[in-house]
Coordinates of C-alpha atoms in Angstrom, one line a residue:
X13 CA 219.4 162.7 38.5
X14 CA 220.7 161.1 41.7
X15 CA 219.5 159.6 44.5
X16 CA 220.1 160.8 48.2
X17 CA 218.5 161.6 51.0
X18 CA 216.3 164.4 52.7
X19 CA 214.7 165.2 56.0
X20 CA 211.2 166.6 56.9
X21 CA 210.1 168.3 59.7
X22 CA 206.5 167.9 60.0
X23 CA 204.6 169.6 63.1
X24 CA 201.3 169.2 63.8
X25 CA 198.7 170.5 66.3
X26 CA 199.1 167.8 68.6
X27 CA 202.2 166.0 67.7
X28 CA 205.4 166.2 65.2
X29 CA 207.7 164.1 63.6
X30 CA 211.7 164.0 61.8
X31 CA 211.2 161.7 58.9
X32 CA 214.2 160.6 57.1
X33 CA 213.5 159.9 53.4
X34 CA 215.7 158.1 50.2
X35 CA 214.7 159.6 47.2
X36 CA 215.8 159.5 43.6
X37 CA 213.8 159.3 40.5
X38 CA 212.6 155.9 40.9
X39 CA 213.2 155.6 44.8
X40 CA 210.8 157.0 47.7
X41 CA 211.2 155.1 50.9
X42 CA 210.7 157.0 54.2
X43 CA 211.1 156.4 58.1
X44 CA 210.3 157.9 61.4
X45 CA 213.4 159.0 62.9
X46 CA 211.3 160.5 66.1
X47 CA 208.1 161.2 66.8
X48 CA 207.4 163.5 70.1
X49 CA 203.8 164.6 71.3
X50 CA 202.9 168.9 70.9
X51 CA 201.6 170.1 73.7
X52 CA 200.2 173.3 74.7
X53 CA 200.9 175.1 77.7
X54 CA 198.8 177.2 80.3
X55 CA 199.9 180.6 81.3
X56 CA 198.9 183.1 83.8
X57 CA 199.0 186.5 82.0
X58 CA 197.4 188.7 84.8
X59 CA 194.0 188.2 83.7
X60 CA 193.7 184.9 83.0
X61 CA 195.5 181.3 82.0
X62 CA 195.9 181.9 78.1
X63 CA 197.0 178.8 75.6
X64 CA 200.6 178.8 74.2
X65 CA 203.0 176.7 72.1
X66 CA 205.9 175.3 74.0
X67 CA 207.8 176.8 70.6
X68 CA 211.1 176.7 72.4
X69 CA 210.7 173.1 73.3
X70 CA 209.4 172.3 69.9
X71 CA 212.2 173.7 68.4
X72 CA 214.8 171.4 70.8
X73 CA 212.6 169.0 69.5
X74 CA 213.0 169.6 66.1
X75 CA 216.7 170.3 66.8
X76 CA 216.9 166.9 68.2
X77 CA 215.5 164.8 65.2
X78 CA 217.6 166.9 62.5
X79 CA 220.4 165.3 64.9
X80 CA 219.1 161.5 64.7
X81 CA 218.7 162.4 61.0
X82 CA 222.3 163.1 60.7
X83 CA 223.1 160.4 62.2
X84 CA 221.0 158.1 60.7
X85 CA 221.5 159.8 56.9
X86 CA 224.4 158.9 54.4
X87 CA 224.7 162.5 53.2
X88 CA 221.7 164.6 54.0
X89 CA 221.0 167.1 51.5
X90 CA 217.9 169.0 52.2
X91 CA 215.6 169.9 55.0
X92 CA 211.9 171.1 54.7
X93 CA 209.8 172.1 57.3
X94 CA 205.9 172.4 57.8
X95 CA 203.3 173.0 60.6
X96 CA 199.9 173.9 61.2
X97 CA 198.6 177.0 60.1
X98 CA 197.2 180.7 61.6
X99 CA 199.8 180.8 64.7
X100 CA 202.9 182.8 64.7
X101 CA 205.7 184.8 66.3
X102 CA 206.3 188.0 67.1
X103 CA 210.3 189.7 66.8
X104 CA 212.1 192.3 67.6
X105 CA 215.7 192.6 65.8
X106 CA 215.2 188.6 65.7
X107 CA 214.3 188.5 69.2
X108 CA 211.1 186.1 69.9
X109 CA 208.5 188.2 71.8
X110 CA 206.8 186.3 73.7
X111 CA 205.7 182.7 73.6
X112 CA 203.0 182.4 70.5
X113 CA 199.3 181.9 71.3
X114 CA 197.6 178.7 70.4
X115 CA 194.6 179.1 68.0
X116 CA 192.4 177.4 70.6
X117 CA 193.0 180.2 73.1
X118 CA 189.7 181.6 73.4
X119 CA 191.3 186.0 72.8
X120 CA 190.2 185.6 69.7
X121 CA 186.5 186.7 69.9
X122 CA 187.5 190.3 70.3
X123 CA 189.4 189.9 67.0
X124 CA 186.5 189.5 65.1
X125 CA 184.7 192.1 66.2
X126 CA 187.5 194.7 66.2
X127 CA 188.2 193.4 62.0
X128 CA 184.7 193.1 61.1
X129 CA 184.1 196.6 62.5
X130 CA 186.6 197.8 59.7
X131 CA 186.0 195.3 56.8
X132 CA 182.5 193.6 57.0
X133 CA 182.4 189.7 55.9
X134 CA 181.3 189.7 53.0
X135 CA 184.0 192.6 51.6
X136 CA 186.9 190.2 53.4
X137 CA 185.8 187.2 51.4
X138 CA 186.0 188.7 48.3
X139 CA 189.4 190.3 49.0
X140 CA 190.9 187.0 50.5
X141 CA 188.7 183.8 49.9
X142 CA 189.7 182.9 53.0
X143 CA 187.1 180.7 55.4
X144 CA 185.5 182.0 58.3
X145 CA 187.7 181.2 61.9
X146 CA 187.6 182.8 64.6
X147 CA 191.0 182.0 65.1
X148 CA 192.5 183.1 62.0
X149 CA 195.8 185.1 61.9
X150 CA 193.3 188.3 60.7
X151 CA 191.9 188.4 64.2
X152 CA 194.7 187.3 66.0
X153 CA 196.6 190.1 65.0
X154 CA 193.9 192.5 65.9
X155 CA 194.0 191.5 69.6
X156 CA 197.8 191.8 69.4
X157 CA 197.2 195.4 68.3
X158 CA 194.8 196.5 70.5
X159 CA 196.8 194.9 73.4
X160 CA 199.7 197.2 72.3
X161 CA 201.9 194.2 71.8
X162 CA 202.2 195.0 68.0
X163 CA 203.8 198.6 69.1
X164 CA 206.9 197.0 69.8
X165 CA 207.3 193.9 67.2
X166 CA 208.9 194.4 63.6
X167 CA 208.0 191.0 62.2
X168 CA 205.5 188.5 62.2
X169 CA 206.3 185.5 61.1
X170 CA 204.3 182.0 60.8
X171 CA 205.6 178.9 63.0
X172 CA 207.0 176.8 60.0
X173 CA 208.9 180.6 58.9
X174 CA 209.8 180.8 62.5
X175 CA 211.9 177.6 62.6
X176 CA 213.3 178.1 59.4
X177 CA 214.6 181.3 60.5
X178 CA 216.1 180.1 63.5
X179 CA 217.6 177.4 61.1
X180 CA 219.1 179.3 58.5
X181 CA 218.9 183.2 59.8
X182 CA 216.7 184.2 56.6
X183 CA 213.0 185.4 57.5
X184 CA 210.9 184.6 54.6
X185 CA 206.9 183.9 54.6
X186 CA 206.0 180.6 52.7
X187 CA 203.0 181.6 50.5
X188 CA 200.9 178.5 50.8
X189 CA 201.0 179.2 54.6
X190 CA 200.7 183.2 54.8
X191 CA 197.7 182.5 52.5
X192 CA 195.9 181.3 55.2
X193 CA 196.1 184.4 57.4
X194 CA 193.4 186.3 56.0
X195 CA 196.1 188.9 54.7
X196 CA 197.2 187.1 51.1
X197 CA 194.6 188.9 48.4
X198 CA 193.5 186.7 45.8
X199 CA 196.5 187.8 43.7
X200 CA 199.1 186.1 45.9
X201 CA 200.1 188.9 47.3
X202 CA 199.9 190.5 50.8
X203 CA 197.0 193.0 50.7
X204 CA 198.5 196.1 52.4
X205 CA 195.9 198.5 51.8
X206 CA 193.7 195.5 54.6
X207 CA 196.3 195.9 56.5
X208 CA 196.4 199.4 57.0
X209 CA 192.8 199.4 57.5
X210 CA 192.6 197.4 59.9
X211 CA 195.5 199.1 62.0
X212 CA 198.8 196.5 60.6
X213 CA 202.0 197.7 59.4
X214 CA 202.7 196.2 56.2
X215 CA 206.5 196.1 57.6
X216 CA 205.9 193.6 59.8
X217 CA 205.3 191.0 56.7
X218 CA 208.2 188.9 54.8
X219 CA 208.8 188.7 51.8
X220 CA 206.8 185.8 50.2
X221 CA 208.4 182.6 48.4
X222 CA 207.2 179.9 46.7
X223 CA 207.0 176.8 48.1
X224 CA 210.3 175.1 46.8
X225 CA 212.3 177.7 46.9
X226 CA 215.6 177.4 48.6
X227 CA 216.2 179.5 52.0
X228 CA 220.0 178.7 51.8
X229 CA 221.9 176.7 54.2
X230 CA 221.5 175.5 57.9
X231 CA 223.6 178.1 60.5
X232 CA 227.0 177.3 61.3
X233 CA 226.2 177.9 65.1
X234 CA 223.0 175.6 64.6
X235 CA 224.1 172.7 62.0
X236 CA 227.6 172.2 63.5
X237 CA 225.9 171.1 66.9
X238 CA 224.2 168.8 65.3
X239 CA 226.4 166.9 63.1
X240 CA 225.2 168.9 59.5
X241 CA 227.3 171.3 57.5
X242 CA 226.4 174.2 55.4
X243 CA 225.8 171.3 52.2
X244 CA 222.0 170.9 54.1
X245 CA 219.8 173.3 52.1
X246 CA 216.6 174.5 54.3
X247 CA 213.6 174.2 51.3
X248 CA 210.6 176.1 52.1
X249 CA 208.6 173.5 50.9
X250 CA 204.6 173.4 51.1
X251 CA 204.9 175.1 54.9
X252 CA 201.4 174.5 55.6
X253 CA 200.5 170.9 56.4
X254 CA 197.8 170.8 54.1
X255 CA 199.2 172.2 51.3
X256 CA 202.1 169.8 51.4
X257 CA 199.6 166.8 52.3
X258 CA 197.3 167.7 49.2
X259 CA 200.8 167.8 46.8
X260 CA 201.2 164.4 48.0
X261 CA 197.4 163.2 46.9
X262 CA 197.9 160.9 43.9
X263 CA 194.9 162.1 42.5
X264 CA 193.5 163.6 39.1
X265 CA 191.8 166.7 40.2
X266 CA 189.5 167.3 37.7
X267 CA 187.4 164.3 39.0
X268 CA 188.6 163.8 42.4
X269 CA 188.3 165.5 46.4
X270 CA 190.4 164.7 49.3
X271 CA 190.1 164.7 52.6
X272 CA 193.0 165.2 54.6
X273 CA 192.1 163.9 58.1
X274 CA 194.0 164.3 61.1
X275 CA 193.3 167.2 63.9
X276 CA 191.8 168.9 61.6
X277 CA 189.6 167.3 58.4
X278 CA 190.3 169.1 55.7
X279 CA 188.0 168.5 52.8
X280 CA 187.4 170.0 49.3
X281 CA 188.8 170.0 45.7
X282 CA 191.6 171.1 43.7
X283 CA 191.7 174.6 41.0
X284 CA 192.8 176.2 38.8
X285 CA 191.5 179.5 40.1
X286 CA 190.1 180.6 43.6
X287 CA 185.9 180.7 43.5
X288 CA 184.7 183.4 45.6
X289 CA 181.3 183.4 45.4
X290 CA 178.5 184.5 48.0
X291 CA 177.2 180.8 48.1
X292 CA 180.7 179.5 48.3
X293 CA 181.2 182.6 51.3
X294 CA 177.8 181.0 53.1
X295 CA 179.3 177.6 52.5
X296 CA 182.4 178.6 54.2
X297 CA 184.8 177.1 52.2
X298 CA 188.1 178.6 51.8
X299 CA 190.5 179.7 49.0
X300 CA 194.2 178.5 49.9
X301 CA 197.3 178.9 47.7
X302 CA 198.5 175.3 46.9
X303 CA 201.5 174.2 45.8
X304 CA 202.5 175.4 41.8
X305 CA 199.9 177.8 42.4
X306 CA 196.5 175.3 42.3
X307 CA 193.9 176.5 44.7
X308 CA 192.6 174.4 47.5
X309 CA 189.2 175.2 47.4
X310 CA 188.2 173.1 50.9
X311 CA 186.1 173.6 53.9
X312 CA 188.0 172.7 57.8
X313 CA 186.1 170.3 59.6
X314 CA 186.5 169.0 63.0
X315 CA 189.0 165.5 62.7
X316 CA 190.1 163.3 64.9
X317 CA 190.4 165.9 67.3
X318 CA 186.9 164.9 68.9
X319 CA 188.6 161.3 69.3
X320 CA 191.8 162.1 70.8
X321 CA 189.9 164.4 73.3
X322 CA 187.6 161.9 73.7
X323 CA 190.2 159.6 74.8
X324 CA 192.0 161.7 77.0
X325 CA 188.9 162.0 79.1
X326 CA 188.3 158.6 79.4
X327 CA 192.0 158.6 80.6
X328 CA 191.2 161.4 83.4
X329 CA 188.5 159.5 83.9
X330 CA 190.3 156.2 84.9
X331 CA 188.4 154.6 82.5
X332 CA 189.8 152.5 79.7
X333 CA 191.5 154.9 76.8
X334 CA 193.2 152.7 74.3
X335 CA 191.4 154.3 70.8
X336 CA 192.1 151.5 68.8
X337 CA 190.1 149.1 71.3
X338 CA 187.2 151.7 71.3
X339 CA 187.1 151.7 67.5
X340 CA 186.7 147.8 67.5
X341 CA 183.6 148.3 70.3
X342 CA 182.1 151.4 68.1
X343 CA 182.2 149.1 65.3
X344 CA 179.9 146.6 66.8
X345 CA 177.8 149.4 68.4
X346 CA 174.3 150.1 67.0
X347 CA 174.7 153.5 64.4
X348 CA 172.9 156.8 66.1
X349 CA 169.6 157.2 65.2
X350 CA 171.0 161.3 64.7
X351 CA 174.7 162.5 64.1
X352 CA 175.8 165.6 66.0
X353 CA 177.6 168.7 64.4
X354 CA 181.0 168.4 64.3
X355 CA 181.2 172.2 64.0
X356 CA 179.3 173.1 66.8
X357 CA 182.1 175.7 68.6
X358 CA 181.9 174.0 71.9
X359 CA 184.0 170.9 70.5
X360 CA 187.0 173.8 70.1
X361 CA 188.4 173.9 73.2
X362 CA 190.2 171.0 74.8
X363 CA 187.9 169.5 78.0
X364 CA 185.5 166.9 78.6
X365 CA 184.3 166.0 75.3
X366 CA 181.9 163.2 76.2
X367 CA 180.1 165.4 77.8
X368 CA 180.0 167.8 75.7
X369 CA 178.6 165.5 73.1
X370 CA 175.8 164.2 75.3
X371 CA 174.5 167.8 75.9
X372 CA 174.2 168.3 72.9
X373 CA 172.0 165.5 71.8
X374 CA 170.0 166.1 75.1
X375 CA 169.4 169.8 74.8
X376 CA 167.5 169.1 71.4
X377 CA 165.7 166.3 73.2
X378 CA 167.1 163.6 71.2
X379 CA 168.7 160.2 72.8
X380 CA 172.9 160.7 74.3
X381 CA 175.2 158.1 73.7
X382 CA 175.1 155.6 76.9
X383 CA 178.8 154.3 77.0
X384 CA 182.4 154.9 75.5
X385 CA 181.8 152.4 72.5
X386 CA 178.5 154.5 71.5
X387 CA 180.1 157.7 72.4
X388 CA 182.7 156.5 70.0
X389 CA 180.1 155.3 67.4
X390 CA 178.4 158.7 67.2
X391 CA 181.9 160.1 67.0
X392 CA 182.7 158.3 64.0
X393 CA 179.4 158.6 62.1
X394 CA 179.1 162.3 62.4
X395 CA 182.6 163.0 61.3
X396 CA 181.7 160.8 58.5
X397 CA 178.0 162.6 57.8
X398 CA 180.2 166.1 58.2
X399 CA 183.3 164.9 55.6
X400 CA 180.5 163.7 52.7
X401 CA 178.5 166.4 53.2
X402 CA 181.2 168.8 52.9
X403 CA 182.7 166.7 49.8
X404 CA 178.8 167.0 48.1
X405 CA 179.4 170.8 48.5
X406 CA 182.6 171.7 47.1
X407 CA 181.9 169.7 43.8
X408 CA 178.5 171.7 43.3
X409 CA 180.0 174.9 44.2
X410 CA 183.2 174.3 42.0
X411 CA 181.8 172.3 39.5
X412 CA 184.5 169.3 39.7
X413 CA 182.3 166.2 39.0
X414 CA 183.8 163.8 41.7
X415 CA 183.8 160.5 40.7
X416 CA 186.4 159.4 44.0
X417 CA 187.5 160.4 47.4
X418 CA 191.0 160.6 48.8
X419 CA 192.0 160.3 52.5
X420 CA 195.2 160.7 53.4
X421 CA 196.9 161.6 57.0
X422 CA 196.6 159.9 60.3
X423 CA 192.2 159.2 59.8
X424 CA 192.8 157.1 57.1
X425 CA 194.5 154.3 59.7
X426 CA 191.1 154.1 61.2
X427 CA 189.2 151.4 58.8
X428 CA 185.8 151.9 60.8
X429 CA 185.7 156.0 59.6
X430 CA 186.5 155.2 55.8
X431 CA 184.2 152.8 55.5
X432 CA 181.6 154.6 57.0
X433 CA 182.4 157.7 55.4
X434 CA 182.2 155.9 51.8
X435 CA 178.9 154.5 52.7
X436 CA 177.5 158.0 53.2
X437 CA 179.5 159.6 50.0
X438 CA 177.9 156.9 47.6
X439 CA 181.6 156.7 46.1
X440 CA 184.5 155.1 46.1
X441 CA 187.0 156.4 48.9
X442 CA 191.3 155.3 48.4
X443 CA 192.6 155.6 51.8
X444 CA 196.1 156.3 51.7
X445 CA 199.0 157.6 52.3
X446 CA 198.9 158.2 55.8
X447 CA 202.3 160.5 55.9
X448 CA 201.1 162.3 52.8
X449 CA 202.2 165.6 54.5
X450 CA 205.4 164.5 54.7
X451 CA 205.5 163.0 51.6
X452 CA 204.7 166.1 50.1
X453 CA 207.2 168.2 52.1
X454 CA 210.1 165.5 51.4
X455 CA 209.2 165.7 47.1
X456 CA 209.3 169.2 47.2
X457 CA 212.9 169.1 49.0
X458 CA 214.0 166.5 47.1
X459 CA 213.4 169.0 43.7
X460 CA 214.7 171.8 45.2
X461 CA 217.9 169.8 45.9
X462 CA 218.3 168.5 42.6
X463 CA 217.2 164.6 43.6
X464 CA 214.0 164.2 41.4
X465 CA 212.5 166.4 38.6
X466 CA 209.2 167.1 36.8
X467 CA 205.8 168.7 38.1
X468 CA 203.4 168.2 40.6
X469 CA 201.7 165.1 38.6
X470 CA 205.4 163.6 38.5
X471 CA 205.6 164.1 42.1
X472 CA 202.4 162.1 42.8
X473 CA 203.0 159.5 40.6
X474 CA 206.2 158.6 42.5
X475 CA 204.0 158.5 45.8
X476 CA 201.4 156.5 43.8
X477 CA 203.6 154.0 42.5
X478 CA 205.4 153.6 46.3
X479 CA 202.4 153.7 48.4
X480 CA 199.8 152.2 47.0
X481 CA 195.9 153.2 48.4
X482 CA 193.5 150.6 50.0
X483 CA 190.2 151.0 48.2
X484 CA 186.7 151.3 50.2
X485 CA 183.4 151.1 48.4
X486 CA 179.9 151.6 49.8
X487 CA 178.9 148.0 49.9
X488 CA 181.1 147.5 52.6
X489 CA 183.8 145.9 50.8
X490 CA 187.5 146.0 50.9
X491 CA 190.7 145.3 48.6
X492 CA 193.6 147.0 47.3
X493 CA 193.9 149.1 44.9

């Protein structure tokens, strides 16, 4: 084994990164080589001003760190790349269609009803174990259909496929990311005989890979550009974010959940097998390919989403909008006599989410936050309320007898949310790392690339041993661990 160095590309719903990493079998250090903001775009499509990704721009984005990277690297060997999940591309002969919907664009309602007229509910969970969203890639794809825009497209493939074909010219679907689309079957494999019924051409579908697997090297016309030759292998690591965040949970599953918080607060349990269940259905909690094929048996809650909005608000507002000042104010704010539901749909869409938040305290006649701090307090408390509740749930419907909690990602930075979110679990909660998607996507490109060896409890005791987890416990106190 050798050391050396490899570069992740992790994108996420509201920013992405480059992070450069050194990494051997004793070595894991990692930096930011640039960080930009991801931000939709509104577009007037003749009947109204749809949500988009800026995917071209992300892309000179991404193009633009691999550069620094190179640069900043002493031989980069590897690249992996990872995004959110559900949102694609549509081609033509390797032509992009089209810019790509965002998942908050509100088209998708017609989806649902157009799949569920086809394949009820309860028959789709047991096909795909996949969660309820009205957003997911299943009902996307049904308004592309009915909108005709399928007629002319011969591939479909996810945003973290998307780049790495315009990086390396090989389309290929990651399988820990395609099993999020509501079109993976429980076996791993894409469930044609859906697809046709619900109007899809299996044709449009890559092959699958594992995560790991190489997709060869980086374009001449692209690496050359940017200072890399055709020695960079392009790994198709973990391609969803979560899936490459959990990989990077030093954890021991049988007794353990995570909650990967950022956007998005993904919460459940590690498996062996999928658990498909009507209770589990009811629950919805979802059944997502992980990385060495383990199950992520989790339910999506709303993150830190309802802060940043929050914040941006205040910002429109003129008011105040520094979140970290906020947190310090929430903190010495009186608790909510009553949390809110996170998962209420009208905290989907971006807009005035104070607001939003008081109506809904006031239309079931119960007291509205007065104030940012107490908006910010009630925040706080109900994401914590929605992440132990949804922790208490996936170890009674998996059976996994959680002793301890995990947060990794960008929510574990904010002290006053782990604390409170141990108080209401009634368990130990190790906060830490916050880059564990990254983390995850750099391991697995480091194996690929011959830099470090072993399995996926090797991997995380590298990322334990580097980046050691600050420990909360429901008494209120704090040390390392």
């Amino acid at each position: 084994m050798r050391s050396g160095q490899v570069a992740a590309v992790d994108l996420g719903a509201t920013s992405g990164r480059v992070m450069l990493a050194d990494v051997g079998p004793d070595r894991l250090d990692m930096t930011a080589v640039v960080r930009f903001p991801n931000d939709p775009v509104r577009v007037w499509n003749g009947r109204r001003n749809a949500l988009h990704w800026d995917i071209t721009g992300l892309y000179g984005r991404v193009c633009q760190g691999l550069s620094a990277a190179a640069r900043a690297a002493d031989g980069l060997v590897g690249i992996g790349v990872d995004s959110w999940a559900v949102d694609y591309g549509l081609l033509r002969e390797g032509r992009l269609l089209g810019t790509p919907h965002h998942y908050r664009d509100d088209r998708t309602a017609t989806g649902v009803d157009l799949v569920h007229a086809v394949v009820d509910p309860e028959e789709l969970y047991r096909r795909n174990g996949i969660q309820f969203l009205p957003f997911n890639t299943v009902y996307q794809l049904a308004v592309e259909r009915a909108d005709g825009l399928l007629d002319s497209a011969d591939t479909v493939l996810l945003v973290p496929d998307l780049v790495n074909y315009w990086l390396t010219g090989r389309a290929a679907a990651e399988r820990t990311n395609a099993s999020t689309t509501g079109l993976l079957g429980l076996d791993g494999h894409w469930d044609t005989t859906l697809m046709r019924r619900i109007g899809l051409r299996p044709s449009l579908f890559r092959e699958l890979v594992e995560p790991g697997s190489v997709l060869g090297p980086l374009r001449p016309e692209v690496g050359t550009p940017l200072g890399l030759t055709d020695a960079v292998q392009v790994v198709a690591v973990g391609s969803h974010d979560t899936a490459s965040a959990v990989a990077a949970i030093p954890m021991r599953p049988q007794e353990a959940a995570y909650i990967s918080c950022g956007t998005w607060g993904l919460v459940g349990v590690e498996l062996p097998a999928p658990v498909v269940s009507d209770e589990s259905r009811t629950a919805n909690f979802t059944n997502e390919i992980g990385v060495e094929g383990r199950v992520r048996f989790l339910r999506n809650v709303m993150g830190t989403w309802l802060l940043s909005e929050t914040v941006r608000q205040y910002e429109r507002d003129g008011a105040p909008g520094d979140l970290a000042v906020l947190l310090d104010q929430a903190a010495a704010a009186s608790a909510p006599a009553d949390v809110f539901d996170t998962d209420d749909p009208r905290f989907m869409p971006p807009g005035d989410m104070p607001a939003r938040i008081g109506s809904w305290y006031r239309e079931r006649g119960l007291p509205a936050p007065d104030g940012p701090a107490e908006t910010v307090r009630a925040i706080v408390e109900s994401l914590a309320a929605a992440f132990a509740a949804a922790v208490d749930t996936a170890a009674r419907l998996s059976g996994v007898d959680v002793a301890t909690v995990h947060m990794v990602g960008g929510g574990c930075r904010n002290t006053l949310l782990c604390q409170l979110t141990a108080d209401r679990l009634g368990r130990p909660l190790l906060a830490g790392p916050v880059e564990a998607t990254a983390l995850g996507n750099v391991l697995l490109t480091a194996r690929a690339t011959g830099l470090v060896d072993g399995g996926l409890d090797a991997l995380r005791t590298l990322v334990a041993d580097r980046f050691p987890a600050t420990r909360y416990v429901p008494s209120g106190a704090m040390v390392s661990w």
